[in-house]
Structure formats: C-alpha cells, structure tokens
Coordinates of C-alpha atoms and ligand atoms in Angstrom, one line a residue:
X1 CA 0.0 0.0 0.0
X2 CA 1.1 3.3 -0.6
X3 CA 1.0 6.6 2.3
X4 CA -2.4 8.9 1.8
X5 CA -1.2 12.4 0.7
X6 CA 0.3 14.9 3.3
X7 CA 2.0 17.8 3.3
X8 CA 5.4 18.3 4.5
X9 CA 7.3 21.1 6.3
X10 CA 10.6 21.1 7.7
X11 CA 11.0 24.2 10.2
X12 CA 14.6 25.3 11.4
X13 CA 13.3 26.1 14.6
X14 CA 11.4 24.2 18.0
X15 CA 9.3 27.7 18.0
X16 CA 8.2 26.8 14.6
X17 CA 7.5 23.6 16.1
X18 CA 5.2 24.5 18.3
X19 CA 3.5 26.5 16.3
X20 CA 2.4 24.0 13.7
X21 CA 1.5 21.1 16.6
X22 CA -1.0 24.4 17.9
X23 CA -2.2 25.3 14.6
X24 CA -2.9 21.8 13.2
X25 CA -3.5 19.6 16.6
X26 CA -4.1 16.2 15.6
X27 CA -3.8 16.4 11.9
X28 CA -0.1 16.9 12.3
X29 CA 2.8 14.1 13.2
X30 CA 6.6 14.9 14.0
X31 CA 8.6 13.2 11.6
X32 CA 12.3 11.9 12.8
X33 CA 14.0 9.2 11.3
X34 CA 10.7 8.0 10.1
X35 CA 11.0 4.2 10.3
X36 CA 8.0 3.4 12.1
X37 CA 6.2 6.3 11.4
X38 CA 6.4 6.0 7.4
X39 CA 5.3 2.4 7.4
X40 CA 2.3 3.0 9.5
X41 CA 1.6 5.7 7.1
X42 CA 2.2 3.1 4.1
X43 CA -0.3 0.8 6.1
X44 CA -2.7 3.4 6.3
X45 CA -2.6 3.1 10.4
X46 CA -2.4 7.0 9.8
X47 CA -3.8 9.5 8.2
X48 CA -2.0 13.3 9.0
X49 CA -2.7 16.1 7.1
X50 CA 0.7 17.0 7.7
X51 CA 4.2 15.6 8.6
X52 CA 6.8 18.0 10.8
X53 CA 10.4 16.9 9.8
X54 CA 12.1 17.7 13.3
X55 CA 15.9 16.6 11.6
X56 CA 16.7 20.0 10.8
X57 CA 15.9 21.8 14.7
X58 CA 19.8 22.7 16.2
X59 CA 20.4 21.4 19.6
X60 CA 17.9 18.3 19.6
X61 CA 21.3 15.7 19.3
X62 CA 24.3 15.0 20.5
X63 CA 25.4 12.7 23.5
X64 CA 26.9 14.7 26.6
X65 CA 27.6 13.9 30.3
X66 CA 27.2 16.5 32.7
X67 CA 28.1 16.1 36.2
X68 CA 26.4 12.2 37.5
X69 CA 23.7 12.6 34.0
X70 CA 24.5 11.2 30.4
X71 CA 22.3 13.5 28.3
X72 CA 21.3 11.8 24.8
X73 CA 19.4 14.2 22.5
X74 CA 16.4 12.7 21.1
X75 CA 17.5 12.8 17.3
X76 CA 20.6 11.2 18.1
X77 CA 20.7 8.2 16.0
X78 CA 21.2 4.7 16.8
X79 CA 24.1 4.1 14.7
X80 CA 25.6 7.4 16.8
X81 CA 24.5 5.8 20.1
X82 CA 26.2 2.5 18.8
X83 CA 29.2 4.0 17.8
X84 CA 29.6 6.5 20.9
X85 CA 32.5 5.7 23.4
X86 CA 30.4 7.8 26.0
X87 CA 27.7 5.4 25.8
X88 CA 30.2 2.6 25.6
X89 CA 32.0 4.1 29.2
X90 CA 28.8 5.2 31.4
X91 CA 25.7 3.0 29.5
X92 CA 27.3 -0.5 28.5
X93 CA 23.7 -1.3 28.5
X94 CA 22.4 0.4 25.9
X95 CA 25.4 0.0 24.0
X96 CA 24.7 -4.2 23.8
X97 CA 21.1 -3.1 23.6
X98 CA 21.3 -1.1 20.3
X99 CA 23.0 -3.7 18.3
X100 CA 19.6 -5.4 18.8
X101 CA 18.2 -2.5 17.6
X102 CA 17.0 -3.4 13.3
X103 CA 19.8 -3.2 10.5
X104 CA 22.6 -0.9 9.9
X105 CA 20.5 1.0 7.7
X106 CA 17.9 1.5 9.9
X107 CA 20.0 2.2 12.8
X108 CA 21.7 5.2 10.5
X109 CA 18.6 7.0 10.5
X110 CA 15.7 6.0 13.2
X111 CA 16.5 7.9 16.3
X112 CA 16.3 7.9 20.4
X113 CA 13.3 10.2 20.6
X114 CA 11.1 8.5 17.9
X115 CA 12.0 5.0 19.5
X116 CA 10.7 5.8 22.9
X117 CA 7.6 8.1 21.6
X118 CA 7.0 5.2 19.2
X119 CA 6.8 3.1 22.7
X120 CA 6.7 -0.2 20.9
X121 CA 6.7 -2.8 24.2
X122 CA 9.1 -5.2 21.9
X123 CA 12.0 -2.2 21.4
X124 CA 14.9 -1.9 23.0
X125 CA 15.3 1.2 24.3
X126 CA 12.0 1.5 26.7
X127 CA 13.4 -1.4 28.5
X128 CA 16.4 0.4 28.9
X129 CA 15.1 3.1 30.2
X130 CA 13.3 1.8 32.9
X131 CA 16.5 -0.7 34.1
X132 CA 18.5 2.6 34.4
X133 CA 16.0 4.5 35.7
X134 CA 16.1 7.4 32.9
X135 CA 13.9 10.8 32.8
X136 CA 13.1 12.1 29.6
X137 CA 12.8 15.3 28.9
X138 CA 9.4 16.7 27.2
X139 CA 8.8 20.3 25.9
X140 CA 6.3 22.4 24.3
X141 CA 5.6 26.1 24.1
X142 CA 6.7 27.5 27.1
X143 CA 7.3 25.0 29.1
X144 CA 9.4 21.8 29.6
X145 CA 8.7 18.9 32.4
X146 CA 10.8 15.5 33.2
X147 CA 9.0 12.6 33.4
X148 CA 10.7 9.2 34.8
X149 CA 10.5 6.3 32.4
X150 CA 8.4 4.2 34.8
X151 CA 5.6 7.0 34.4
X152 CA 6.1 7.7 30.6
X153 CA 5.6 4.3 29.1
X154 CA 1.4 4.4 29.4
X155 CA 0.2 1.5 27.0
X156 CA 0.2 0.1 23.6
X157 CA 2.0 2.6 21.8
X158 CA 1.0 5.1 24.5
X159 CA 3.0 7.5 26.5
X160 CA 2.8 10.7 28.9
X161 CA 3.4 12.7 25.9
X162 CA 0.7 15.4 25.7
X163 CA -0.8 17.2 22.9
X164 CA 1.6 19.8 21.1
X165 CA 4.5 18.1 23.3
X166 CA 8.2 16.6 21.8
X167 CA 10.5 14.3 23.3
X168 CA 13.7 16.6 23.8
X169 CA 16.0 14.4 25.5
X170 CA 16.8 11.3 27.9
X171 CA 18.5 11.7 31.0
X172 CA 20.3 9.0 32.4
X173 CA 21.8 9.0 35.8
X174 CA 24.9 7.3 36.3
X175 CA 25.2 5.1 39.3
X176 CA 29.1 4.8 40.8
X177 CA 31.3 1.8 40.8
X178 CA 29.7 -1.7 41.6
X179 CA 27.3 -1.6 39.2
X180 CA 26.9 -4.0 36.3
X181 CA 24.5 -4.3 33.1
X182 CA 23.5 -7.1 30.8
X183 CA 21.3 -7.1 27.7
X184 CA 19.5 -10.0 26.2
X185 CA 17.1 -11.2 23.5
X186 CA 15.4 -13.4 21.6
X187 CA 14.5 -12.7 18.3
X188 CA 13.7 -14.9 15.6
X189 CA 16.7 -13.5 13.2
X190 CA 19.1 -11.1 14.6
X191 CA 17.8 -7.5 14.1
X192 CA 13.7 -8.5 14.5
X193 CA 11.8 -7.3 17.4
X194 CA 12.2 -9.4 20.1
X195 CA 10.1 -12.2 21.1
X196 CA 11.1 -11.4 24.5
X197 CA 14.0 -9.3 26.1
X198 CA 15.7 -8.1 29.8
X199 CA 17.5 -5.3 30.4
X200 CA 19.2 -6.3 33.8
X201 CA 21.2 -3.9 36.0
X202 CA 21.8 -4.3 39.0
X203 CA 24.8 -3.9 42.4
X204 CA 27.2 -6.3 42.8
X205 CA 29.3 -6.1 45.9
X206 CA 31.3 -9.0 47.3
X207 CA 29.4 -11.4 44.8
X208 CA 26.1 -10.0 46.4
X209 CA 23.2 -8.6 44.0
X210 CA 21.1 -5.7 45.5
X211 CA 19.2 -2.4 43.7
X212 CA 18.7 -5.0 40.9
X213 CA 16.1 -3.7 37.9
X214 CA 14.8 -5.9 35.2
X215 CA 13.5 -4.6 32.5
X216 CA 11.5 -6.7 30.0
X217 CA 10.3 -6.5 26.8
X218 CA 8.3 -8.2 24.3
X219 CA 6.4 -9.1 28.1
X220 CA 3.4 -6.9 27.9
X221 CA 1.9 -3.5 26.2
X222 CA 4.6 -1.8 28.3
X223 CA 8.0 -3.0 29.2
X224 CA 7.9 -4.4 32.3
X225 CA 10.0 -4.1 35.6
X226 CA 9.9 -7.3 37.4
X227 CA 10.1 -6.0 41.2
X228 CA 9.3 -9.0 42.8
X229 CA 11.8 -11.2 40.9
X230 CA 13.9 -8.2 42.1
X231 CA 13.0 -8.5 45.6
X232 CA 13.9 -12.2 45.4
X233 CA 17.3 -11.6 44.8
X234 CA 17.9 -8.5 47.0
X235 CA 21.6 -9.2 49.6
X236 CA 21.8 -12.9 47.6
X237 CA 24.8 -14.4 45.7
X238 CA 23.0 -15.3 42.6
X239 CA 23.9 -19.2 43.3
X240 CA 21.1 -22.2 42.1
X241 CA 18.7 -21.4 45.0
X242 CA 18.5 -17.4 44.1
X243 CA 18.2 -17.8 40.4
X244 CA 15.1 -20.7 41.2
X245 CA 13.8 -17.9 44.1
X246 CA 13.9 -15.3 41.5
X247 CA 12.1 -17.2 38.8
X248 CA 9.5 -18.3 40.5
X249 CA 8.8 -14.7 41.5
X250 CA 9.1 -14.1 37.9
X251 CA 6.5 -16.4 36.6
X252 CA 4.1 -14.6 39.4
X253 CA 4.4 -11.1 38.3
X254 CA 4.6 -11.4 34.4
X255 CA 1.4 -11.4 32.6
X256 CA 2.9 -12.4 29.0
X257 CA 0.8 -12.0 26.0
X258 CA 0.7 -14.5 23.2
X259 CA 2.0 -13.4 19.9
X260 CA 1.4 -14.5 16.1
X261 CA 4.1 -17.0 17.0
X262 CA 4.8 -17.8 20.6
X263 CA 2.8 -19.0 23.2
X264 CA 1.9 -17.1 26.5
X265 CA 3.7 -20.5 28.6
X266 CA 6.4 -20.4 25.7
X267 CA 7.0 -16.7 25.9
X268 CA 6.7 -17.0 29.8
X269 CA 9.7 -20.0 29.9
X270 CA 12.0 -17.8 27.8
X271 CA 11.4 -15.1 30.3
X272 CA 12.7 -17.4 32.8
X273 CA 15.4 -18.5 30.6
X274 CA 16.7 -15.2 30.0
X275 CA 16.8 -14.5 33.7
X276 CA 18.9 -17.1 34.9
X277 CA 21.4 -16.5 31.6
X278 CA 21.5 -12.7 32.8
X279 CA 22.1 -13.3 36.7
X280 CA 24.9 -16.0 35.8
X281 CA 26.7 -12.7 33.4
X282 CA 26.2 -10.5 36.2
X283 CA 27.6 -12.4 38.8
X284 CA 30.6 -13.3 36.5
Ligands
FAD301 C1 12.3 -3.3 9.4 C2 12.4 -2.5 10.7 C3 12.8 -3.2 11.8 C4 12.9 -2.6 13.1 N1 13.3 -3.3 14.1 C5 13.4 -2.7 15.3 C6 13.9 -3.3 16.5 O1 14.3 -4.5 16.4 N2 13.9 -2.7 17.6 C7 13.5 -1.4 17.7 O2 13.6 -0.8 18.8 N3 13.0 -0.7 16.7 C8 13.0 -1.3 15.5 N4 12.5 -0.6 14.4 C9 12.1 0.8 14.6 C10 13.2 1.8 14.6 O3 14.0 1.6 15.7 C11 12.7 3.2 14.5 O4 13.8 4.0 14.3 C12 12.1 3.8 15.8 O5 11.1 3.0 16.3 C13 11.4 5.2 15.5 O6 12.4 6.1 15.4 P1 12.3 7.2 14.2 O7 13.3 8.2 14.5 O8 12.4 6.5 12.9 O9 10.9 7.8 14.4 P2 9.7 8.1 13.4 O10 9.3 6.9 12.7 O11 10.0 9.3 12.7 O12 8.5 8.4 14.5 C14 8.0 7.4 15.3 C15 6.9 8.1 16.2 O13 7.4 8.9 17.2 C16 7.0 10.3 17.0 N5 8.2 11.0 17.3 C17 9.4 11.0 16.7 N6 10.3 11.8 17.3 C18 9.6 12.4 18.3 C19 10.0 13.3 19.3 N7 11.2 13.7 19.5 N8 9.0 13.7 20.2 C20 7.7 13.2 20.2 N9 7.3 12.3 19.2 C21 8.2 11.9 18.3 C22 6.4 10.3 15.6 O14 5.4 11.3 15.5 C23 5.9 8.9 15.4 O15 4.6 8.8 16.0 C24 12.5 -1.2 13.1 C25 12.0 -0.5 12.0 C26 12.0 -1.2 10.8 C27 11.6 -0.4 9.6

C-alpha cells in the first residue's frame, strides 16, 4: 500500500515547532528518522494532514555527560548511540542493547526520541530506560517537564506525551562503581523485534546482588519491571537457590501476551530462561 497524501514542512526552529503542533492539533505528526512512522503511514494506520520533519531543529542531538547525568538528544541516532564511546563508558547497556536495535540502515537514520515516543513494548530502548532508571525530557511552548520512564511508558504505543509536546532528551543517571548491566534477547533472526527481552542492571558487591532492575520487553503492552523477581534476589549471591527464588517470583508477576508465534507458557519460559542466563553474566 502506498501513504495517503500529506503535506510536508521542515522548520529550522522548536518555536516553529510548536507553532504548527497548535495550529494543526491532531492532523499533524513529527517526523524523525521515520521508520516506524512511514510504514504505519504506508499501512494506512495514519492518516496526518501534515508531517513535521524535526531533523533539521539545532540542539535536539548529540550525546553529553554533565556532572552524574548522560544526556542523549532525542535525534541522536542509533548508529551514533552505537558507535559512541560515552555510551560505551557510562551506558554499556544500551550500547549491547542497540545492536539489537533493526539493521545498519535503519539504525543510521531512526532515532532515540522517535523509538521511545513510538513506545513499541518489543524495542529496545524502553526497556532500557526503565532498568536505568532514565527521565526524559518533554517540551512544548513555554514550558518543559521530566517525566521518569516508569511513568512515561502508558500502554500500547502510548505514552505521557501530551498534545503539542516533543520528546527533547533522555536523561540518564549514572550510578558509581559496583554496578553491572547485561542485555538480552530473543528474536527470531538477529535484528527482528524481540520475542522477548531483559534489560538487567543491578549492584554487585562481594558477589552480592542488590538495587537490581529488570527490564523486559516483548512481556506486555509496556516494558515491564519485574520487582518481585527483584526482591527475590535482593543481599543474595545469585547461586542455584536465588536464580530458582527469583524465577518463580518471575513467573508470578509477568502477565505475557501470546503473539502470532509464541505461546503465553512459551514466551513465559523464555522469560525465565533469560533471567537465569542474565544473573549468571552479572555475577561473573
Ligand atoms: C524493518 C524494521 C525493523 C525494526 N526493528 C526494530 C527493532 O528490532 N527494535 C526497535 O527498537 N526498533 C525497530 N525498528 C524501529 C526503529 O528503531 C525506529 O527508528 C524507531 O522506532 C522510531 O524512530 P524514528 O526516529 O524512525 O521515528 P519516526 O518513525 O519518525 O517516528 C515514530 C513516532 O514517534 C513520533 N516522534 C518521533 N520523534 C519524536 C519526538 N522527538 N518527540 C515526540 N514524538 C516523536 C512520531 O510522530 C511517530 O509517532 C524497526 C524498524 C523497521 C523499519
């Protein structure tokens, strides 16, 4: 199928922004790297009257640490989030993450901001979010407000994002020494969405796990932390015992959805899976 016609603007500024998101209200969508949002325009799952390229606003990029807070600007790309030795030094989750993340080509051009508004529950990045306990920044005319990742991620494809608002940044605070991340999936070929996904991070001192978050994805119409699988592991060495402790809690608090493939019980057992792999990397 092909996209209905739209009109297209690309404004040099986040006033000009603003202005058009008043003026046309729901008829216009911000366009960034446009992966998801041109094929749900192709699908017809959309319909604006007009398209805002945002790639052309200064000041919306870049990756910077300030103080204890890695800043990634939300048209920062995936490739450059890849490729960053920032990333690499403070977020070695996100950098295993984003090589999950599509293909190369994709990666070049889709972007942080439009992956986390997109808020697909199978992406990468939400889960991150929520095991590092990132803000993002949200602005519109006037005004700008942080809002935790916990709180953004509402529903299927649903966030905290109001109307006439744009994703400006994430903000990632960076815990001290001690702490240790591990990213993995399951997809059907490398570079899918996942079937299902954890973002682990968590303390470990004197072989000891504590603050730990799990993140998953692909479990639900949010990514989901798993506090009580958390709980379970809270002051433990992650030996045979833990691990079994932790599961159990796991299979408890995850409601997994079916998908066109996988079974609620399968999806459910490869969540399980994927948490004892995770706890024996972190404890090693
Ligand atoms: C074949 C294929 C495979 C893919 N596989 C994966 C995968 O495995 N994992 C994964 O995570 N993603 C995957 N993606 C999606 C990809 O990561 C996209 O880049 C990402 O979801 C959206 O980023 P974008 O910059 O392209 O956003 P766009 O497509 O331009 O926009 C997406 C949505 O976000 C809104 N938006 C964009 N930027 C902002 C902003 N700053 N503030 C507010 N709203 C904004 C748009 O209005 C739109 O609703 C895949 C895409 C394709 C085509």
């Amino acid at each position: 199928m092909k996209a209905p016609s739209f009109s297209y603007v690309k404004p040099g500024s986040l006033g000009e922004v603003f202005d058009l998101l008043e003026r046309h209200g729901d008829g216009a969508r911000v366009l960034a790297g446009g992966q998801s949002l041109l094929a749900s325009l192709n699908l017809r799952l959309s319909e604006p009257e007009l398209l805002i390229d945002i790639t052309g606003i200064p000041g919306l990029g870049g990756i910077a640490v300030s103080g204890r807070t890695l800043r990634i600007g939300a048209l920062t790309t995936h490739r450059q989030i890849e490729t960053s030795a920032e990333i690499a030094r403070h977020l070695p989750l996100l950098a295993q993450a984003v090589r999950n993340v599509a293909h190369i080509a994709i990666r070049n051009v889709g972007t942080f901001g439009g992956s986390v508004a997109h808020a697909d529950p199978a992406a990468e990045y939400p889960a991150c979010t929520l095991a590092l306990d990132a803000s993002f920044v949200l602005a519109k005319r006037g005004s700008e407000r942080r809002v935790k990742a916990r709180e953004f991620f509402r529903g299927l494809y649903e966030t905290a994002l109001q109307p006439g608002e744009l994703v400006t940044a994430g903000e990632f605070p960076l815990d001290g020494a001690g702490y240790r991340s591990v990213f993995l999936e399951l997809a059907r070929r490398h570079g899918d969405y996942a079937i299902v996904g954890l973002a682990a991070h968590a303390r470990i001192a004197g072989g000891k796990i504590s603050d730990a978050r799990l993140a998953f994805l692909g479990a639900g119409s949010t990514p989901v932390l798993a506090t009580r699988a958390a709980a379970a592991l809270e002051g433990r060495v992650p030996d045979a015992q833990a691990v079994a402790a932790a599961q159990d809690a796991l299979s408890k608090e995850l409601d997994m959805p079916a998908d066109l493939y996988s079974s609620s019980a399968t999806k459910l057992h490869l969540a399980r899976v994927l948490l004892g792999r995770a706890l024996v990397a972190l404890a090693t």
